[in-house]
Coordinates of C-alpha atoms in Angstrom, one line a residue:
Chain A
M1 CA 35.9 -16.6 -34.2
D2 CA 34.9 -17.3 -37.8
A3 CA 31.4 -17.6 -39.2
N4 CA 31.4 -21.4 -38.7
A5 CA 32.1 -20.9 -35.0
W6 CA 29.3 -18.3 -34.7
S7 CA 26.8 -20.5 -36.4
M8 CA 27.8 -23.4 -34.1
L9 CA 27.4 -21.1 -31.1
L10 CA 24.0 -19.9 -32.2
E11 CA 22.9 -23.5 -32.7
G12 CA 24.1 -24.2 -29.2
A13 CA 22.1 -21.2 -27.9
W14 CA 19.0 -22.4 -29.8
T15 CA 19.3 -25.9 -28.2
T16 CA 19.5 -24.3 -24.7
L17 CA 16.7 -22.0 -25.4
W18 CA 14.2 -24.5 -26.7
I19 CA 15.0 -27.2 -24.3
S20 CA 14.7 -24.7 -21.4
A21 CA 11.6 -23.2 -22.8
V22 CA 9.8 -26.5 -23.1
S23 CA 10.9 -27.5 -19.6
I24 CA 9.8 -24.1 -18.2
A25 CA 6.4 -24.3 -19.9
I26 CA 5.7 -27.8 -18.6
G27 CA 7.3 -27.1 -15.2
V28 CA 5.3 -24.0 -14.5
T29 CA 2.0 -25.7 -15.5
A30 CA 2.7 -29.0 -13.8
G31 CA 3.8 -27.1 -10.7
L32 CA 0.5 -25.3 -10.6
A33 CA -1.4 -28.6 -11.2
I34 CA 0.5 -30.3 -8.2
A35 CA -0.2 -27.3 -6.0
L36 CA -3.9 -27.6 -6.9
I37 CA -4.0 -31.3 -6.3
R38 CA -2.3 -30.8 -2.9
L39 CA -5.1 -28.5 -1.8
A40 CA -7.4 -31.4 -1.9
R41 CA -5.0 -33.3 0.5
L42 CA -5.8 -36.7 -0.9
P43 CA -4.3 -39.4 1.3
V44 CA -1.9 -41.5 -0.7
I45 CA -1.3 -39.0 -3.5
E46 CA -0.3 -36.3 -1.0
Q47 CA 2.5 -38.5 0.3
L48 CA 3.7 -39.4 -3.2
L49 CA 3.9 -35.7 -4.2
V50 CA 5.7 -34.7 -1.0
T51 CA 8.2 -37.5 -1.6
Y52 CA 8.7 -36.5 -5.2
I53 CA 9.1 -32.8 -4.3
S54 CA 11.7 -33.5 -1.6
L55 CA 13.6 -35.9 -3.8
A56 CA 13.6 -33.7 -6.8
R57 CA 14.7 -30.7 -4.9
A58 CA 17.6 -32.7 -3.3
T59 CA 19.0 -34.2 -6.5
P60 CA 21.6 -32.5 -8.5
L61 CA 20.6 -31.9 -12.1
V62 CA 23.6 -33.9 -13.6
T63 CA 22.7 -36.9 -11.4
L64 CA 19.0 -36.7 -12.3
T65 CA 19.9 -36.4 -16.1
L66 CA 22.2 -39.4 -15.9
F67 CA 19.7 -41.3 -13.9
I68 CA 16.9 -40.8 -16.4
F69 CA 19.1 -41.4 -19.5
L70 CA 20.8 -44.5 -18.2
T71 CA 18.1 -46.2 -16.2
L72 CA 15.0 -45.8 -18.3
P73 CA 16.3 -47.9 -21.2
T74 CA 16.7 -50.9 -18.8
F75 CA 13.0 -50.7 -18.3
G76 CA 12.6 -50.8 -22.0
I77 CA 11.9 -47.1 -22.4
N78 CA 14.3 -45.7 -25.0
M79 CA 14.3 -42.0 -25.5
D80 CA 15.9 -39.3 -27.4
R81 CA 18.7 -37.3 -25.7
S82 CA 16.6 -34.1 -25.9
V83 CA 13.6 -35.8 -24.4
A84 CA 15.7 -37.2 -21.5
G85 CA 17.2 -33.7 -21.0
I86 CA 13.8 -32.0 -21.0
M87 CA 12.5 -34.6 -18.6
A88 CA 15.3 -34.1 -16.2
L89 CA 15.0 -30.3 -16.3
T90 CA 11.2 -30.6 -16.0
L91 CA 11.3 -33.0 -13.0
N92 CA 13.7 -30.7 -11.3
T93 CA 11.9 -27.3 -11.9
T94 CA 8.4 -28.6 -11.4
A95 CA 9.2 -29.5 -7.7
F96 CA 10.4 -25.9 -7.1
N97 CA 7.5 -24.3 -9.0
A98 CA 4.9 -26.5 -7.1
E99 CA 6.3 -25.0 -3.8
I100 CA 6.0 -21.4 -5.3
W101 CA 2.4 -21.9 -6.4
R102 CA 1.5 -23.6 -3.1
A103 CA 2.8 -20.6 -1.1
A104 CA 0.6 -18.4 -3.4
F105 CA -2.5 -20.5 -2.6
Q106 CA -1.7 -20.4 1.1
N107 CA -1.2 -16.7 1.1
F108 CA -4.2 -15.8 -1.0
S109 CA -6.7 -13.5 0.8
R110 CA -9.5 -15.5 2.4
D111 CA -11.6 -12.4 2.3
Q112 CA -11.3 -12.0 -1.4
R113 CA -12.2 -15.6 -1.9
E114 CA -15.3 -15.3 0.3
A115 CA -16.3 -12.2 -1.6
A116 CA -16.2 -14.1 -4.8
L117 CA -18.2 -17.1 -3.4
A118 CA -20.7 -14.6 -1.9
C119 CA -21.2 -13.2 -5.4
G120 CA -22.3 -16.6 -6.7
M121 CA -19.0 -17.7 -8.2
T122 CA -18.2 -21.4 -8.1
P123 CA -14.7 -22.3 -6.7
T124 CA -13.6 -22.9 -10.3
V125 CA -14.7 -19.5 -11.6
C126 CA -13.2 -17.9 -8.4
F127 CA -9.9 -19.6 -9.1
R128 CA -9.8 -18.6 -12.8
R129 CA -11.0 -15.0 -12.5
I130 CA -10.0 -13.9 -9.1
M131 CA -7.1 -16.0 -7.7
L132 CA -5.1 -17.0 -10.7
P133 CA -4.5 -13.6 -12.2
Q134 CA -3.3 -12.3 -8.8
M135 CA -1.3 -15.4 -8.1
V136 CA 0.5 -15.2 -11.4
I137 CA 1.7 -11.6 -10.6
T138 CA 2.7 -12.3 -7.0
S139 CA 4.5 -15.6 -7.9
L140 CA 6.3 -14.2 -10.9
P141 CA 9.4 -13.0 -9.1
G142 CA 9.8 -16.6 -7.6
L143 CA 9.0 -18.2 -10.9
V144 CA 11.3 -16.1 -12.9
N145 CA 14.1 -16.8 -10.4
E146 CA 13.5 -20.5 -10.8
M147 CA 13.4 -20.1 -14.7
S148 CA 16.8 -18.4 -14.6
F149 CA 18.2 -21.1 -12.3
L150 CA 17.0 -23.6 -14.8
I151 CA 18.6 -22.0 -17.7
K152 CA 21.9 -21.6 -15.8
G153 CA 21.6 -25.1 -14.6
S154 CA 20.8 -26.4 -18.1
P155 CA 24.5 -27.2 -19.1
A156 CA 24.0 -30.3 -17.0
I157 CA 22.2 -32.0 -19.8
A158 CA 25.5 -31.9 -21.8
V159 CA 26.4 -34.9 -19.7
I160 CA 24.3 -37.1 -21.9
G161 CA 25.7 -35.6 -25.1
I162 CA 23.4 -32.7 -25.8
V163 CA 25.3 -29.9 -27.4
D164 CA 24.0 -26.9 -25.6
L165 CA 25.4 -23.3 -25.4
T166 CA 28.1 -24.3 -22.8
R167 CA 29.1 -27.6 -24.5
V168 CA 29.5 -25.9 -27.9
T169 CA 32.2 -23.6 -26.6
N170 CA 34.3 -26.6 -25.9
R171 CA 33.8 -27.8 -29.4
I172 CA 34.8 -24.5 -31.0
S173 CA 37.9 -24.0 -28.8
A174 CA 38.9 -27.6 -29.6
V175 CA 39.3 -26.4 -33.2
T176 CA 40.4 -22.8 -32.7
Y177 CA 42.6 -23.4 -29.5
E178 CA 41.2 -20.1 -28.2
P179 CA 38.8 -20.9 -25.4
L180 CA 38.1 -17.3 -24.3
P181 CA 36.1 -15.8 -27.3
P182 CA 33.4 -18.5 -27.5
I183 CA 33.0 -18.6 -23.7
L184 CA 32.6 -14.8 -23.6
A185 CA 30.1 -15.0 -26.5
A186 CA 28.2 -17.7 -24.7
A187 CA 28.1 -15.7 -21.5
A188 CA 26.7 -12.7 -23.4
L189 CA 24.0 -15.0 -24.9
Y190 CA 23.1 -16.4 -21.5
M191 CA 22.8 -12.8 -20.2
A192 CA 20.6 -11.8 -23.1
I193 CA 18.2 -14.8 -22.4
I194 CA 18.0 -14.1 -18.7
G195 CA 17.8 -10.4 -19.3
C196 CA 14.6 -10.9 -21.2
L197 CA 13.1 -12.9 -18.2
V198 CA 14.1 -10.2 -15.8
W199 CA 12.5 -7.6 -17.9
T200 CA 9.1 -9.4 -17.9
Q201 CA 9.5 -9.6 -14.1
R202 CA 9.9 -5.8 -13.8
I203 CA 6.7 -5.3 -15.8
A204 CA 4.9 -7.7 -13.5
E205 CA 6.3 -6.0 -10.4
R206 CA 5.0 -2.7 -11.6
K207 CA 1.5 -4.3 -12.0
A208 CA 2.0 -5.9 -8.5
N209 CA 1.9 -2.5 -6.8
R210 CA -1.8 -2.2 -7.3
L211 CA -2.4 -5.5 -5.6
A212 CA -1.2 -3.9 -2.3
M213 CA -4.5 -2.9 -0.9
Chain B
M1 CA -44.5 -20.3 2.0
S2 CA -45.6 -16.9 0.8
E3 CA -43.6 -15.0 -1.8
Q4 CA -43.3 -12.1 0.5
V5 CA -40.7 -13.9 2.6
A6 CA -37.2 -13.1 1.4
V7 CA -35.3 -15.1 4.0
S8 CA -36.7 -17.8 6.3
I9 CA -34.4 -19.3 9.0
R10 CA -35.7 -22.3 10.9
R11 CA -34.3 -23.8 14.0
L12 CA -30.7 -23.0 13.1
S13 CA -27.9 -24.3 15.1
K14 CA -24.1 -24.1 14.7
S15 CA -21.2 -25.0 16.9
F16 CA -17.5 -24.3 16.5
D17 CA -15.2 -26.9 18.2
G18 CA -18.0 -28.0 20.6
T19 CA -19.0 -24.4 21.5
E20 CA -22.5 -23.6 20.5
V21 CA -22.6 -20.2 18.7
L22 CA -26.2 -20.4 17.4
R23 CA -29.0 -22.3 19.1
D24 CA -32.4 -22.9 17.4
V25 CA -32.6 -19.5 15.8
D26 CA -35.7 -18.7 13.9
L27 CA -35.9 -15.6 11.8
E28 CA -38.1 -14.4 9.0
V29 CA -37.2 -11.5 6.8
N30 CA -40.0 -10.2 4.5
S31 CA -39.4 -8.7 1.2
G32 CA -38.5 -5.0 1.5
E33 CA -37.8 -5.3 5.1
V34 CA -34.7 -4.2 6.9
V35 CA -33.6 -6.4 9.8
T36 CA -30.8 -5.5 12.1
I37 CA -29.0 -8.1 14.2
L38 CA -27.5 -6.6 17.3
G39 CA -25.5 -8.2 20.1
S40 CA -22.1 -8.2 21.9
S41 CA -19.1 -9.6 20.1
G42 CA -19.2 -13.3 20.2
S43 CA -23.0 -13.4 20.4
G44 CA -23.1 -15.2 17.1
K45 CA -24.5 -12.4 14.9
S46 CA -21.8 -12.6 12.2
T47 CA -22.1 -16.4 12.2
L48 CA -25.9 -16.1 11.7
L49 CA -25.4 -13.8 8.8
R50 CA -22.7 -16.0 7.2
C51 CA -25.0 -19.0 7.5
I52 CA -27.5 -17.3 5.4
N53 CA -25.3 -17.6 2.3
W54 CA -23.7 -20.8 3.4
L55 CA -20.3 -19.3 4.0
E56 CA -20.7 -21.0 7.3
V57 CA -22.4 -24.4 7.1
P58 CA -24.9 -24.7 10.0
D59 CA -25.2 -28.1 11.9
R60 CA -28.9 -28.1 12.0
G61 CA -31.9 -26.2 10.7
S62 CA -32.9 -24.8 7.4
I63 CA -32.6 -21.6 5.5
H64 CA -34.7 -20.6 2.5
I65 CA -33.8 -17.7 0.2
G66 CA -36.9 -16.6 -1.7
G67 CA -38.4 -20.0 -1.1
I68 CA -35.5 -22.0 -2.2
R69 CA -33.5 -23.9 0.3
I70 CA -29.7 -23.1 0.5
G71 CA -27.1 -25.7 1.0
I72 CA -29.3 -28.8 1.1
D73 CA -31.1 -30.2 -1.9
E74 CA -34.6 -30.4 -0.6
A75 CA -35.6 -33.3 -2.9
S76 CA -32.9 -35.7 -2.0
G77 CA -31.7 -34.3 1.4
R78 CA -28.1 -34.3 0.2
S79 CA -25.6 -31.4 0.4
M80 CA -25.7 -29.3 -2.8
S81 CA -22.8 -29.4 -5.2
M82 CA -20.6 -26.3 -5.5
R83 CA -22.4 -25.4 -8.7
E84 CA -26.0 -25.7 -7.2
L85 CA -24.9 -23.8 -4.0
A86 CA -23.3 -21.0 -6.1
K87 CA -26.7 -20.6 -7.9
V88 CA -28.7 -20.1 -4.6
R89 CA -26.0 -18.0 -3.1
A90 CA -26.2 -15.7 -6.1
R91 CA -29.7 -14.8 -4.8
T92 CA -28.0 -13.0 -1.8
G93 CA -25.4 -10.2 -2.0
M94 CA -22.9 -9.6 0.9
V95 CA -20.9 -6.7 2.0
F96 CA -18.2 -7.7 4.5
Q97 CA -16.3 -6.0 7.3
S98 CA -13.0 -6.4 5.5
L99 CA -12.5 -4.2 2.5
N100 CA -12.2 -7.0 0.1
L101 CA -12.5 -5.6 -3.4
W102 CA -10.6 -7.6 -6.0
P103 CA -7.4 -5.5 -6.3
H104 CA -6.5 -6.7 -9.8
L105 CA -9.7 -5.3 -11.3
S106 CA -10.8 -1.7 -11.8
V107 CA -13.8 -0.4 -9.9
L108 CA -16.0 -1.0 -13.0
H109 CA -14.7 -4.5 -13.4
N110 CA -15.2 -5.4 -9.8
V111 CA -18.9 -4.7 -10.4
T112 CA -19.2 -6.4 -13.8
E113 CA -17.2 -9.5 -13.0
S114 CA -19.9 -11.6 -11.4
P115 CA -22.8 -10.6 -13.7
I116 CA -20.6 -11.5 -16.7
H117 CA -19.0 -14.7 -15.4
V118 CA -21.8 -15.9 -13.2
L119 CA -25.0 -14.7 -14.8
G120 CA -23.6 -14.8 -18.3
K121 CA -24.6 -11.2 -19.2
S122 CA -23.1 -9.4 -22.1
R123 CA -20.3 -7.0 -21.2
R124 CA -22.3 -4.1 -22.5
E125 CA -25.4 -5.0 -20.4
A126 CA -23.2 -5.7 -17.3
E127 CA -21.5 -2.3 -17.8
E128 CA -24.7 -0.4 -18.1
L129 CA -26.1 -1.9 -14.9
A130 CA -22.7 -1.3 -13.2
M131 CA -22.6 2.3 -14.1
E132 CA -26.2 2.7 -12.8
L133 CA -25.3 1.1 -9.4
L134 CA -22.0 3.1 -9.2
E135 CA -24.0 6.2 -9.8
K136 CA -26.3 5.2 -6.9
V137 CA -23.3 4.7 -4.4
G138 CA -21.7 7.9 -5.7
M139 CA -18.6 6.1 -7.2
A140 CA -19.3 6.5 -11.0
H141 CA -16.5 9.0 -11.3
K142 CA -14.0 6.4 -10.1
K143 CA -15.0 3.6 -12.5
D144 CA -11.6 3.2 -14.0
S145 CA -9.6 3.5 -10.7
Y146 CA -8.1 0.6 -9.0
P147 CA -9.0 -0.3 -5.5
Y148 CA -5.6 0.7 -4.0
T149 CA -6.3 4.3 -4.9
L150 CA -9.6 4.4 -2.9
S151 CA -10.4 5.3 0.7
G152 CA -12.0 2.8 3.0
G153 CA -15.4 4.3 2.6
Q154 CA -15.1 4.4 -1.2
K155 CA -14.0 0.7 -1.3
Q156 CA -17.0 -0.2 0.8
R157 CA -19.4 1.8 -1.5
V158 CA -18.0 -0.1 -4.5
A159 CA -18.4 -3.4 -2.6
I160 CA -22.1 -2.5 -2.1
A161 CA -22.4 -1.8 -5.9
R162 CA -20.6 -5.2 -6.6
A163 CA -23.1 -7.0 -4.4
L164 CA -26.1 -5.2 -5.9
A165 CA -25.0 -6.1 -9.4
M166 CA -26.1 -9.7 -8.9
Q167 CA -29.6 -8.2 -8.3
P168 CA -30.0 -10.3 -5.1
Q169 CA -33.2 -10.9 -3.3
V170 CA -31.5 -9.9 -0.1
M171 CA -28.5 -7.9 0.9
L172 CA -26.4 -9.1 3.8
F173 CA -24.2 -6.5 5.6
D174 CA -21.6 -7.9 8.1
E175 CA -20.5 -4.9 10.1
P176 CA -19.9 -2.8 7.0
T177 CA -18.4 0.1 8.8
S178 CA -16.3 -1.5 11.5
A179 CA -13.1 -1.3 9.6
L180 CA -13.5 2.2 8.6
D181 CA -12.0 5.4 10.0
P182 CA -14.8 7.2 12.0
E183 CA -15.1 10.1 9.5
L184 CA -15.7 7.6 6.6
V185 CA -18.6 5.7 8.4
G186 CA -21.2 8.2 7.5
E187 CA -20.9 8.0 3.7
V188 CA -21.4 4.2 3.8
L189 CA -24.3 4.4 6.1
T190 CA -26.0 7.0 4.0
V191 CA -25.7 4.7 0.9
I192 CA -27.3 1.9 3.0
K193 CA -30.1 4.1 4.1
D194 CA -30.8 5.1 0.6
L195 CA -31.1 1.5 -0.3
S196 CA -33.6 0.8 2.4
A197 CA -35.7 3.8 1.2
E198 CA -35.7 2.2 -2.3
G199 CA -37.1 -0.9 -0.8
Y200 CA -34.1 -3.3 -0.9
T201 CA -34.4 -6.2 1.6
M202 CA -31.5 -6.2 3.9
V203 CA -30.1 -8.0 6.9
I204 CA -27.6 -5.9 8.7
V205 CA -25.1 -6.7 11.5
T206 CA -23.9 -3.5 13.0
H207 CA -22.6 -1.7 16.1
E208 CA -24.0 1.7 15.0
M209 CA -27.0 2.1 17.2
D210 CA -28.3 5.3 15.8
F211 CA -28.1 3.9 12.4
A212 CA -29.8 0.7 13.4
R213 CA -32.6 2.7 14.9
A214 CA -33.0 4.8 11.9
V215 CA -32.9 2.2 9.2
S216 CA -34.5 -1.0 10.7
D217 CA -38.0 -2.3 10.5
Q218 CA -37.2 -5.1 12.9
V219 CA -34.3 -5.3 15.4
V220 CA -33.2 -8.7 16.8
F221 CA -30.9 -9.1 19.7
L222 CA -28.7 -12.1 19.9
D223 CA -27.2 -13.3 23.2
K224 CA -25.0 -16.4 23.4
G225 CA -26.5 -17.7 20.1
I226 CA -30.1 -17.2 21.1
I227 CA -32.4 -14.4 19.9
I228 CA -33.6 -13.0 23.2
E229 CA -35.5 -10.1 21.9
R230 CA -37.0 -8.9 18.6
A231 CA -39.0 -5.8 18.2
V232 CA -39.5 -2.7 16.1
P233 CA -36.7 -0.2 16.7
E234 CA -38.8 2.3 18.7
T235 CA -39.8 -0.3 21.2
F236 CA -36.4 -2.0 21.3
F237 CA -34.4 1.2 22.0
T238 CA -36.9 2.9 24.3
R239 CA -38.5 0.0 26.2
P240 CA -36.3 -3.1 25.9
A241 CA -38.1 -6.1 27.4
T242 CA -35.0 -7.8 28.9
E243 CA -32.5 -6.6 31.4
R244 CA -29.7 -8.0 29.1
V245 CA -30.7 -5.6 26.4
Q246 CA -31.1 -2.7 28.8
R247 CA -27.5 -3.3 29.9
F248 CA -26.4 -3.5 26.4
L249 CA -27.9 -0.3 25.4
E250 CA -26.7 1.5 28.4
R251 CA -23.1 0.5 27.6
Q252 CA -23.5 1.9 24.1
N253 CA -24.2 5.5 25.3

């Protein structure tokens, strides 16, 4: 592989990285928001969210990406490929994250919550200061799992022409006629990215030990 | 209403799924007084205590903490907002049966959390007060420890400091030693006794009869949601007026 191939590869890695990072950031936050809204059990909204979650969880990423990219323009919404890609990844990961957060809410200690309220905390302060810090730590294994699924599933967005880390290997081997080196290099880059995630998860697990009362 | 009254409960009733757990309970706790609530399990004593800070919402009746009505806005008659409710609740401190310190915070931060984030105290001021209180419950040396390293008795002592840190007008104890190993009960009861000697107003639900006798100014006995006896401890334990209490006390020994 020459310098040009490497620079293409790194460009592909960057595309995968930033599109995934944006989707993860939106997906984790939106998932939390959905879990919070679902606590209120608002009649119509609850059904809508449940439907969204089951649909998004059941739809393959490639299908979802194509669907968004091909159908939205017929409604007059034209979007950039990257935006469509981010939207597909986000819609997919948000559904899974919402379930992870919801489980964290359901499992949160009622006793701790009552202690916070008895100390004069409003539910909002209790959520911010007592619940969320612990829910982040306990949910992190699940969230990181879902993040790495998202990164590994992200080649699906190549279907609408985004040149991500996997797609770029095709392009390189189309010129060099040597498919193996770029694929191996791409694999190493995927491992490096996901390795970073797993490393943060380890730190969280160490912190989680003290939550076991 | 006189300023001497810390807690005033009037005609309080509460049902769970159609079963009446409290019926027309009246109770007055004066400032500096220790009132112990006794009764068999299921008599409604924990529910009564949890109504005082509105963790349980009663069906009827009223509760005033230091002259301020909790749960219902007296002017409009409507339920209080979460924010208004939290404000009145902050006038009470509660220690629970479950050992429920916040595990992600150190001992010191368990105690400073509410003064800082509810009362808006500065960190320095909150920590000074916290250290004073941790000293009082004998836990100052553990200020940087996390709850998982503490014994049950130590956790409960920190929980007492955490509740005191809000400088409440009344402390509520809901069976504070029931979840503890027998050899750890003493250290917690000693702390509570010290508080009563210092003049703290307390309402205590307990099964520790000797403790109740030693610490109380007034003992009330709940049976099926009704206060059937109230007396000073000496009278209550030596000359109970009702046969129900006589039977209860016999079973305790």
